[in-house]
mmCIF file of C-alpha atoms and ligand atoms in Angstrom:
data_model
loop_
_atom_site.group_PDB
_atom_site.id
_atom_site.type_symbol
_atom_site.label_atom_id
_atom_site.label_comp_id
_atom_site.label_asym_id
_atom_site.label_seq_id
_atom_site.Cartn_x
_atom_site.Cartn_y
_atom_site.Cartn_z
ATOM 1 C CA MET A 1 -25.440 -51.611 -6.924
ATOM 2 C CA ILE A 2 -28.455 -52.225 -9.185
ATOM 3 C CA VAL A 3 -28.985 -50.278 -12.415
ATOM 4 C CA THR A 4 -31.507 -50.592 -15.228
ATOM 5 C CA GLY A 5 -31.111 -51.187 -18.937
ATOM 6 C CA ALA A 6 -28.038 -50.914 -21.135
ATOM 7 C CA ASP A 7 -26.860 -47.632 -19.618
ATOM 8 C CA LEU A 8 -23.075 -48.140 -19.680
ATOM 9 C CA PRO A 9 -22.159 -44.908 -17.860
ATOM 10 C CA ALA A 10 -24.538 -45.873 -15.008
ATOM 11 C CA LEU A 11 -23.105 -49.399 -14.944
ATOM 12 C CA ILE A 12 -19.546 -48.078 -14.728
ATOM 13 C CA ASP A 13 -20.464 -45.566 -12.008
ATOM 14 C CA ALA A 14 -21.981 -48.406 -9.970
ATOM 15 C CA LEU A 15 -18.937 -50.622 -10.520
ATOM 16 C CA ALA A 16 -16.593 -47.785 -9.594
ATOM 17 C CA SER A 17 -18.423 -46.999 -6.360
ATOM 18 C CA THR A 18 -19.111 -50.499 -4.999
ATOM 19 C CA GLY A 19 -16.953 -52.852 -7.087
ATOM 20 C CA TRP A 20 -19.971 -54.680 -8.476
ATOM 21 C CA ALA A 21 -23.070 -53.879 -10.512
ATOM 22 C CA GLU A 22 -26.214 -55.664 -11.612
ATOM 23 C CA ALA A 23 -27.935 -54.316 -14.743
ATOM 24 C CA ARG A 24 -31.474 -55.595 -15.177
ATOM 25 C CA GLY A 25 -32.656 -55.478 -18.778
ATOM 26 C CA PHE A 26 -29.140 -55.057 -20.174
ATOM 27 C CA LEU A 27 -30.357 -57.117 -23.149
ATOM 28 C CA SER A 28 -33.880 -56.878 -24.562
ATOM 29 C CA THR A 29 -36.194 -59.909 -24.475
ATOM 30 C CA GLU A 30 -35.650 -60.384 -28.233
ATOM 31 C CA GLU A 31 -31.852 -60.302 -27.818
ATOM 32 C CA VAL A 32 -32.003 -62.837 -24.973
ATOM 33 C CA THR A 33 -34.229 -65.133 -27.044
ATOM 34 C CA ARG A 34 -31.793 -64.934 -29.954
ATOM 35 C CA LEU A 35 -28.740 -65.593 -27.806
ATOM 36 C CA ALA A 36 -30.403 -68.402 -25.861
ATOM 37 C CA ALA A 37 -31.311 -70.083 -29.177
ATOM 38 C CA LEU A 38 -27.663 -69.831 -30.330
ATOM 39 C CA CYS A 39 -26.549 -71.284 -27.018
ATOM 40 C CA GLN A 40 -29.035 -74.173 -27.262
ATOM 41 C CA ALA A 41 -28.034 -74.897 -30.879
ATOM 42 C CA ARG A 42 -24.462 -75.519 -29.663
ATOM 43 C CA ARG A 43 -25.298 -77.615 -26.640
ATOM 44 C CA GLY A 44 -23.837 -80.716 -28.272
ATOM 45 C CA ASP A 45 -20.357 -79.144 -28.078
ATOM 46 C CA PHE A 46 -20.435 -78.231 -24.387
ATOM 47 C CA HIS A 47 -18.052 -80.013 -22.050
ATOM 48 C CA ARG A 48 -17.847 -80.337 -18.289
ATOM 49 C CA ALA A 49 -16.191 -77.291 -16.742
ATOM 50 C CA GLY A 50 -13.047 -77.890 -14.727
ATOM 51 C CA ILE A 51 -11.228 -75.951 -12.084
ATOM 52 C CA GLY A 52 -7.625 -74.791 -12.183
ATOM 53 C CA ARG A 53 -5.614 -73.966 -15.256
ATOM 54 C CA ALA A 54 -4.370 -75.776 -18.344
ATOM 55 C CA ALA A 55 -2.667 -79.066 -17.421
ATOM 56 C CA GLY A 56 -3.824 -78.690 -13.833
ATOM 57 C CA GLN A 57 -7.504 -78.695 -14.853
ATOM 58 C CA THR A 58 -9.717 -81.240 -13.146
ATOM 59 C CA VAL A 59 -13.458 -81.860 -13.159
ATOM 60 C CA ARG A 60 -14.707 -81.710 -9.579
ATOM 61 C CA ASP A 61 -18.369 -82.624 -9.077
ATOM 62 C CA ASP A 62 -18.231 -81.374 -5.525
ATOM 63 C CA ILE A 63 -17.126 -77.869 -6.575
ATOM 64 C CA ARG A 64 -18.970 -77.100 -9.822
ATOM 65 C CA ARG A 65 -21.447 -78.898 -12.060
ATOM 66 C CA ASP A 66 -21.865 -76.724 -15.094
ATOM 67 C CA THR A 67 -20.940 -77.430 -18.698
ATOM 68 C CA VAL A 68 -19.308 -74.755 -20.845
ATOM 69 C CA LEU A 69 -18.397 -73.846 -24.401
ATOM 70 C CA TRP A 70 -15.715 -71.237 -25.045
ATOM 71 C CA VAL A 71 -16.652 -68.780 -27.798
ATOM 72 C CA SER A 72 -14.493 -66.710 -30.117
ATOM 73 C CA ASN A 73 -14.629 -62.913 -30.051
ATOM 74 C CA ASP A 74 -15.049 -63.013 -33.846
ATOM 75 C CA ASP A 75 -17.948 -65.450 -33.816
ATOM 76 C CA PRO A 76 -20.147 -64.050 -36.615
ATOM 77 C CA GLU A 77 -23.384 -65.094 -34.913
ATOM 78 C CA LEU A 78 -22.470 -63.276 -31.718
ATOM 79 C CA GLY A 79 -21.602 -59.946 -33.321
ATOM 80 C CA PHE A 80 -24.391 -57.971 -31.659
ATOM 81 C CA VAL A 81 -23.440 -58.988 -28.142
ATOM 82 C CA MET A 82 -19.673 -58.754 -28.815
ATOM 83 C CA GLN A 83 -20.223 -55.134 -29.838
ATOM 84 C CA ARG A 84 -21.857 -54.439 -26.458
ATOM 85 C CA PHE A 85 -18.981 -56.090 -24.637
ATOM 86 C CA ALA A 86 -16.467 -54.131 -26.750
ATOM 87 C CA ASP A 87 -18.248 -50.872 -25.863
ATOM 88 C CA TYR A 88 -18.173 -51.802 -22.189
ATOM 89 C CA GLN A 89 -14.439 -52.577 -22.372
ATOM 90 C CA GLN A 90 -13.699 -49.301 -24.129
ATOM 91 C CA GLN A 91 -15.651 -47.266 -21.577
ATOM 92 C CA LEU A 92 -14.072 -49.132 -18.645
ATOM 93 C CA ASN A 93 -10.654 -48.262 -20.023
ATOM 94 C CA ARG A 94 -11.596 -44.660 -20.682
ATOM 95 C CA GLU A 95 -13.286 -44.025 -17.324
ATOM 96 C CA LEU A 96 -11.324 -46.246 -14.958
ATOM 97 C CA TYR A 97 -7.980 -46.627 -16.783
ATOM 98 C CA LEU A 98 -8.074 -50.400 -16.456
ATOM 99 C CA GLY A 99 -5.993 -51.178 -19.553
ATOM 100 C CA LEU A 100 -8.177 -54.159 -20.473
ATOM 101 C CA ASN A 101 -7.163 -55.722 -23.767
ATOM 102 C CA GLU A 102 -8.763 -59.140 -23.908
ATOM 103 C CA LEU A 103 -12.119 -60.772 -23.238
ATOM 104 C CA GLU A 104 -12.448 -64.516 -22.743
ATOM 105 C CA LEU A 105 -16.021 -65.792 -22.886
ATOM 106 C CA HIS A 106 -17.934 -69.010 -22.549
ATOM 107 C CA PHE A 107 -21.528 -70.125 -22.591
ATOM 108 C CA ALA A 108 -22.389 -71.996 -19.400
ATOM 109 C CA ALA A 109 -25.261 -74.367 -18.716
ATOM 110 C CA TYR A 110 -26.147 -75.547 -15.218
ATOM 111 C CA PRO A 111 -28.446 -78.571 -15.233
ATOM 112 C CA PRO A 112 -31.128 -78.892 -12.542
ATOM 113 C CA GLY A 113 -29.128 -79.475 -9.363
ATOM 114 C CA GLY A 114 -26.114 -77.609 -10.802
ATOM 115 C CA PHE A 115 -24.124 -75.242 -8.600
ATOM 116 C CA TYR A 116 -20.703 -73.655 -8.228
ATOM 117 C CA GLN A 117 -19.259 -73.412 -4.722
ATOM 118 C CA ARG A 118 -17.913 -70.214 -3.227
ATOM 119 C CA HIS A 119 -14.782 -69.117 -5.115
ATOM 120 C CA LEU A 120 -12.762 -66.202 -6.462
ATOM 121 C CA ASP A 121 -12.402 -65.790 -10.256
ATOM 122 C CA GLN A 122 -8.650 -65.819 -10.196
ATOM 123 C CA HIS A 123 -6.203 -68.551 -10.689
ATOM 124 C CA ARG A 124 -3.478 -68.706 -8.128
ATOM 125 C CA ASN A 125 -0.370 -66.667 -8.972
ATOM 126 C CA GLN A 126 -2.093 -65.077 -11.887
ATOM 127 C CA ASP A 127 -4.030 -61.857 -11.740
ATOM 128 C CA THR A 128 -4.836 -61.154 -15.365
ATOM 129 C CA ARG A 129 -8.602 -61.531 -14.843
ATOM 130 C CA VAL A 130 -9.701 -58.033 -13.915
ATOM 131 C CA ILE A 131 -13.456 -57.722 -14.494
ATOM 132 C CA THR A 132 -16.036 -60.542 -14.508
ATOM 133 C CA VAL A 133 -19.212 -60.325 -16.616
ATOM 134 C CA VAL A 134 -22.145 -62.749 -16.513
ATOM 135 C CA LEU A 135 -25.111 -62.295 -18.839
ATOM 136 C CA TYR A 136 -28.106 -64.541 -18.120
ATOM 137 C CA LEU A 137 -30.004 -66.202 -20.948
ATOM 138 C CA ASN A 138 -32.940 -67.621 -19.001
ATOM 139 C CA PRO A 139 -36.639 -66.780 -19.313
ATOM 140 C CA PRO A 140 -37.409 -63.361 -17.785
ATOM 141 C CA ASP A 141 -39.750 -64.832 -15.164
ATOM 142 C CA TRP A 142 -37.085 -66.629 -13.097
ATOM 143 C CA GLN A 143 -38.546 -67.267 -9.619
ATOM 144 C CA ASP A 144 -36.818 -67.319 -6.282
ATOM 145 C CA SER A 145 -37.942 -70.953 -5.955
ATOM 146 C CA ASP A 146 -36.017 -71.805 -9.159
ATOM 147 C CA GLY A 147 -32.765 -71.387 -7.201
ATOM 148 C CA GLY A 148 -29.606 -70.682 -9.195
ATOM 149 C CA GLN A 149 -29.016 -67.262 -7.617
ATOM 150 C CA LEU A 150 -25.546 -65.791 -7.819
ATOM 151 C CA ARG A 151 -24.556 -64.872 -4.273
ATOM 152 C CA ILE A 152 -21.850 -62.218 -4.058
ATOM 153 C CA TYR A 153 -20.057 -61.911 -0.720
ATOM 154 C CA LEU A 154 -19.502 -58.249 0.078
ATOM 155 C CA ASP A 155 -16.730 -56.573 2.076
ATOM 156 C CA ASP A 156 -18.957 -55.861 5.085
ATOM 157 C CA GLY A 157 -19.869 -59.516 5.620
ATOM 158 C CA SER A 158 -23.292 -59.256 3.998
ATOM 159 C CA HIS A 159 -24.113 -60.640 0.587
ATOM 160 C CA HIS A 160 -26.087 -59.696 -2.504
ATOM 161 C CA GLU A 161 -28.124 -62.234 -4.461
ATOM 162 C CA VAL A 162 -28.687 -61.858 -8.185
ATOM 163 C CA GLN A 163 -31.647 -63.615 -9.808
ATOM 164 C CA PRO A 164 -30.385 -65.079 -13.094
ATOM 165 C CA ALA A 165 -33.347 -63.694 -15.048
ATOM 166 C CA GLY A 166 -32.824 -63.387 -18.795
ATOM 167 C CA GLY A 167 -31.276 -60.076 -19.854
ATOM 168 C CA THR A 168 -29.610 -59.315 -16.505
ATOM 169 C CA LEU A 169 -25.888 -58.572 -16.611
ATOM 170 C CA VAL A 170 -23.761 -58.759 -13.494
ATOM 171 C CA THR A 171 -20.210 -57.458 -13.402
ATOM 172 C CA PHE A 172 -17.640 -57.163 -10.620
ATOM 173 C CA LEU A 173 -13.944 -56.866 -9.828
ATOM 174 C CA SER A 174 -12.623 -60.399 -10.327
ATOM 175 C CA ASN A 175 -10.074 -60.330 -7.523
ATOM 176 C CA ARG A 176 -12.270 -58.773 -4.890
ATOM 177 C CA PHE A 177 -15.502 -60.736 -4.381
ATOM 178 C CA GLU A 178 -15.952 -64.369 -3.552
ATOM 179 C CA HIS A 179 -19.227 -65.628 -4.981
ATOM 180 C CA GLU A 180 -21.176 -68.819 -5.512
ATOM 181 C CA VAL A 181 -23.999 -70.210 -7.593
ATOM 182 C CA ILE A 182 -26.790 -71.630 -5.403
ATOM 183 C CA PRO A 183 -28.140 -74.980 -6.710
ATOM 184 C CA ALA A 184 -30.529 -74.360 -9.605
ATOM 185 C CA ARG A 185 -33.784 -76.273 -9.837
ATOM 186 C CA ARG A 186 -34.154 -75.741 -13.562
ATOM 187 C CA GLU A 187 -31.687 -75.375 -16.408
ATOM 188 C CA ARG A 188 -29.726 -72.150 -16.038
ATOM 189 C CA LEU A 189 -27.923 -70.566 -18.999
ATOM 190 C CA SER A 190 -25.433 -67.719 -19.227
ATOM 191 C CA LEU A 191 -22.704 -66.142 -21.287
ATOM 192 C CA THR A 192 -19.863 -65.557 -18.832
ATOM 193 C CA GLY A 193 -16.515 -63.912 -19.303
ATOM 194 C CA TRP A 194 -13.502 -62.069 -17.987
ATOM 195 C CA TYR A 195 -11.782 -58.956 -19.230
ATOM 196 C CA ARG A 196 -8.054 -59.374 -18.893
ATOM 197 C CA ARG A 197 -4.913 -57.372 -19.032
ATOM 198 C CA ARG A 198 -2.017 -59.170 -20.623
HETATM 199 C C1 OGA B 1 -18.118 -68.525 -12.870
HETATM 200 C C2 OGA B 1 -19.237 -67.997 -12.057
HETATM 201 C C3 OGA B 1 -21.477 -67.116 -11.910
HETATM 202 C C4 OGA B 1 -22.836 -67.274 -12.516
HETATM 203 O O1 OGA B 1 -18.380 -69.101 -13.945
HETATM 204 O O2 OGA B 1 -16.958 -68.349 -12.446
HETATM 205 O O3 OGA B 1 -18.997 -67.660 -10.927
HETATM 206 O O4 OGA B 1 -23.757 -66.584 -12.023
HETATM 207 N N1 OGA B 1 -20.467 -67.840 -12.602
HETATM 208 O O5 OGA B 1 -22.998 -68.073 -13.429
HETATM 209 MN MN1 MN B 2 -16.928 -67.180 -10.692
#
Protein backbone atom coordinates (compact mmCIF):
# COMPACT_ATOMS: atom_id res chain seq x y z
CA MET A 1 0.00 0.00 0.00
CA ILE A 2 1.29 3.48 -0.90
CA VAL A 3 1.41 6.31 1.64
CA THR A 4 2.83 9.82 1.53
CA GLY A 5 5.43 11.57 3.63
CA ALA A 6 6.90 10.62 6.99
CA ASP A 7 3.55 9.67 8.53
CA LEU A 8 4.58 6.70 10.70
CA PRO A 9 1.06 5.76 11.87
CA ALA A 10 -0.09 5.62 8.21
CA LEU A 11 2.98 3.57 7.28
CA ILE A 12 2.33 1.09 10.08
CA ASP A 13 -1.38 0.82 9.20
CA ALA A 14 -0.41 0.02 5.60
CA LEU A 15 2.17 -2.55 6.71
CA ALA A 16 -0.30 -4.14 9.10
CA SER A 17 -3.02 -4.47 6.46
CA THR A 18 -1.01 -5.67 3.44
CA GLY A 19 2.40 -6.68 4.82
CA TRP A 20 4.21 -4.03 2.79
CA ALA A 21 4.21 -0.26 2.43
CA GLU A 22 5.79 2.32 0.17
CA ALA A 23 6.16 5.85 1.59
CA ARG A 24 6.91 8.46 -1.04
CA GLY A 25 8.62 11.54 0.37
CA PHE A 26 9.59 9.80 3.62
CA LEU A 27 12.74 11.96 3.53
CA SER A 28 12.78 15.54 2.25
CA THR A 29 14.86 16.46 -0.81
CA GLU A 30 17.41 18.16 1.48
CA GLU A 31 17.70 15.05 3.68
CA VAL A 32 18.18 12.81 0.63
CA THR A 33 20.86 15.14 -0.75
CA ARG A 34 22.68 15.07 2.59
CA LEU A 35 22.50 11.30 2.93
CA ALA A 36 23.47 10.67 -0.69
CA ALA A 37 26.54 12.90 -0.19
CA LEU A 38 27.53 10.88 2.91
CA CYS A 39 27.06 7.68 0.94
CA GLN A 40 29.18 8.96 -1.97
CA ALA A 41 31.93 10.17 0.40
CA ARG A 42 32.31 6.57 1.63
CA ARG A 43 32.22 4.86 -1.73
CA GLY A 44 35.89 3.91 -1.44
CA ASP A 45 35.03 1.56 1.45
CA PHE A 46 32.22 -0.34 -0.29
CA HIS A 47 32.76 -4.01 -1.06
CA ARG A 48 30.97 -6.49 -3.28
CA ALA A 49 27.87 -7.87 -1.58
CA GLY A 50 27.73 -11.62 -1.07
CA ILE A 51 24.96 -14.07 -0.47
CA GLY A 52 24.61 -16.45 2.45
CA ARG A 53 25.95 -15.93 5.93
CA ALA A 54 29.33 -15.51 7.59
CA ALA A 55 31.77 -18.21 6.45
CA GLY A 56 29.30 -19.37 3.82
CA GLN A 57 29.31 -15.97 2.09
CA THR A 58 30.11 -15.96 -1.61
CA VAL A 59 30.05 -13.27 -4.28
CA ARG A 60 27.75 -14.42 -7.08
CA ASP A 61 27.66 -12.17 -10.15
CA ASP A 62 24.70 -14.06 -11.49
CA ILE A 63 22.58 -13.36 -8.39
CA ARG A 64 23.46 -9.83 -7.27
CA ARG A 65 25.79 -7.08 -8.45
CA ASP A 66 25.63 -4.39 -5.83
CA THR A 67 28.34 -3.13 -3.51
CA VAL A 68 27.59 -2.40 0.14
CA LEU A 69 28.95 -0.74 3.25
CA TRP A 70 27.58 -1.72 6.66
CA VAL A 71 26.95 1.27 8.93
CA SER A 72 26.87 1.55 12.70
CA ASN A 73 23.70 2.61 14.52
CA ASP A 74 25.82 5.16 16.41
CA ASP A 75 27.36 6.71 13.32
CA PRO A 76 27.42 10.41 14.27
CA GLU A 77 26.84 11.59 10.70
CA LEU A 78 23.73 9.46 10.35
CA GLY A 79 22.02 10.63 13.54
CA PHE A 80 19.06 12.27 11.82
CA VAL A 81 18.09 9.19 9.85
CA MET A 82 18.84 6.79 12.74
CA GLN A 83 16.36 8.76 14.84
CA ARG A 84 13.67 8.17 12.20
CA PHE A 85 14.46 4.47 12.11
CA ALA A 86 14.41 4.32 15.93
CA ASP A 87 10.97 6.00 15.95
CA TYR A 88 9.71 3.51 13.38
CA GLN A 89 11.02 0.58 15.45
CA GLN A 90 9.42 1.92 18.62
CA GLN A 91 6.05 2.41 16.94
CA LEU A 92 6.19 -1.02 15.28
CA ASN A 93 6.77 -2.57 18.68
CA ARG A 94 4.04 -0.52 20.31
CA GLU A 95 1.40 -1.07 17.61
CA LEU A 96 2.21 -4.55 16.34
CA TYR A 97 4.04 -6.11 19.32
CA LEU A 98 6.94 -7.21 17.14
CA GLY A 99 9.61 -7.15 19.86
CA LEU A 100 12.22 -5.72 17.49
CA ASN A 101 15.48 -4.94 19.25
CA GLU A 102 18.11 -4.53 16.57
CA LEU A 103 18.57 -2.80 13.23
CA GLU A 104 21.31 -3.82 10.82
CA LEU A 105 21.88 -1.35 7.99
CA HIS A 106 24.04 -0.93 4.94
CA PHE A 107 24.43 1.53 2.12
CA ALA A 108 24.06 -0.20 -1.24
CA ALA A 109 25.18 0.96 -4.66
CA TYR A 110 24.08 -0.76 -7.86
CA PRO A 111 26.21 0.21 -10.85
CA PRO A 112 24.58 0.56 -14.28
CA GLY A 113 23.60 -3.00 -15.17
CA GLY A 114 23.33 -3.95 -11.47
CA PHE A 115 20.48 -6.16 -10.28
CA TYR A 116 19.49 -8.56 -7.53
CA GLN A 117 17.58 -11.69 -8.53
CA ARG A 118 14.34 -12.77 -6.92
CA HIS A 119 14.96 -13.74 -3.28
CA LEU A 120 13.63 -13.71 0.27
CA ASP A 121 15.45 -11.62 2.92
CA GLN A 122 16.01 -14.52 5.24
CA HIS A 123 18.89 -16.79 5.67
CA ARG A 124 18.02 -20.43 5.82
CA ASN A 125 17.29 -21.76 9.32
CA GLN A 126 17.34 -18.30 10.74
CA ASP A 127 14.33 -16.08 11.08
CA THR A 128 15.63 -13.12 13.05
CA ARG A 129 15.08 -10.67 10.17
CA VAL A 130 11.53 -9.47 10.73
CA ILE A 131 11.02 -6.19 8.85
CA THR A 132 12.95 -4.96 5.79
CA VAL A 133 13.45 -1.23 5.12
CA VAL A 134 14.93 0.30 1.97
CA LEU A 135 15.39 4.06 1.68
CA TYR A 136 16.37 5.32 -1.78
CA LEU A 137 19.01 8.02 -2.18
CA ASN A 138 18.64 8.72 -5.89
CA PRO A 139 17.56 11.94 -7.62
CA PRO A 140 13.80 12.50 -7.24
CA ASP A 141 13.20 12.34 -11.00
CA TRP A 142 13.93 8.62 -11.44
CA GLN A 143 12.31 7.49 -14.72
CA ASP A 144 10.77 4.18 -15.60
CA SER A 145 13.39 3.89 -18.36
CA ASP A 146 16.15 4.11 -15.71
CA GLY A 147 15.23 0.58 -14.58
CA GLY A 148 16.23 -0.45 -11.07
CA GLN A 149 12.65 -0.94 -9.86
CA LEU A 150 12.09 -3.08 -6.80
CA ARG A 151 9.53 -5.70 -7.77
CA ILE A 152 7.65 -7.20 -4.83
CA TYR A 153 5.82 -10.47 -5.49
CA LEU A 154 2.47 -10.41 -3.73
CA ASP A 155 0.41 -13.27 -2.28
CA ASP A 156 -2.17 -13.18 -5.08
CA GLY A 157 0.38 -13.76 -7.84
CA SER A 158 0.54 -10.13 -8.92
CA HIS A 159 3.44 -7.83 -8.16
CA HIS A 160 4.07 -4.24 -7.12
CA GLU A 161 6.92 -2.19 -8.57
CA VAL A 162 8.59 0.55 -6.56
CA GLN A 163 10.48 3.31 -8.38
CA PRO A 164 13.69 3.92 -6.42
CA ALA A 165 13.18 7.70 -6.44
CA GLY A 166 15.08 9.61 -3.77
CA GLY A 167 13.19 9.93 -0.48
CA THR A 168 10.97 6.87 -0.99
CA LEU A 169 10.99 4.29 1.80
CA VAL A 170 9.75 0.77 1.23
CA THR A 171 9.17 -1.64 4.08
CA PHE A 172 7.78 -5.17 4.24
CA LEU A 173 7.67 -8.38 6.26
CA SER A 174 11.04 -10.01 5.58
CA ASN A 175 9.82 -13.59 5.59
CA ARG A 176 6.75 -13.09 3.47
CA PHE A 177 7.58 -11.44 0.12
CA GLU A 178 10.03 -12.54 -2.50
CA HIS A 179 11.35 -9.53 -4.38
CA GLU A 180 13.96 -8.56 -6.94
CA VAL A 181 15.82 -5.54 -8.22
CA ILE A 182 15.34 -5.09 -11.98
CA PRO A 183 18.60 -4.16 -13.79
CA ALA A 184 19.33 -0.46 -13.29
CA ARG A 185 20.53 1.66 -16.19
CA ARG A 186 22.10 4.29 -13.98
CA GLU A 187 23.75 4.21 -10.58
CA ARG A 188 21.20 3.34 -7.91
CA LEU A 189 21.82 4.14 -4.23
CA SER A 190 20.00 3.12 -1.07
CA LEU A 191 20.26 2.69 2.66
CA THR A 192 18.86 -0.78 3.32
CA GLY A 193 18.29 -2.62 6.55
CA TRP A 194 16.51 -5.21 8.63
CA TYR A 195 14.91 -4.97 12.04
CA ARG A 196 15.64 -8.11 13.98
CA ARG A 197 14.56 -9.90 17.07
CA ARG A 198 17.35 -11.62 18.90
C1 LIG B 1 18.26 -6.43 -0.57
C2 LIG B 1 17.21 -5.93 -1.48
C3 LIG B 1 16.06 -4.08 -2.53
C4 LIG B 1 16.32 -2.73 -3.11
O1 LIG B 1 19.28 -5.74 -0.40
O2 LIG B 1 18.06 -7.52 0.01
O3 LIG B 1 16.34 -6.69 -1.81
O4 LIG B 1 15.34 -2.14 -3.63
N1 LIG B 1 17.19 -4.63 -1.86
O5 LIG B 1 17.45 -2.27 -3.09
MN1 LIG C 1 16.13 -8.28 -0.40
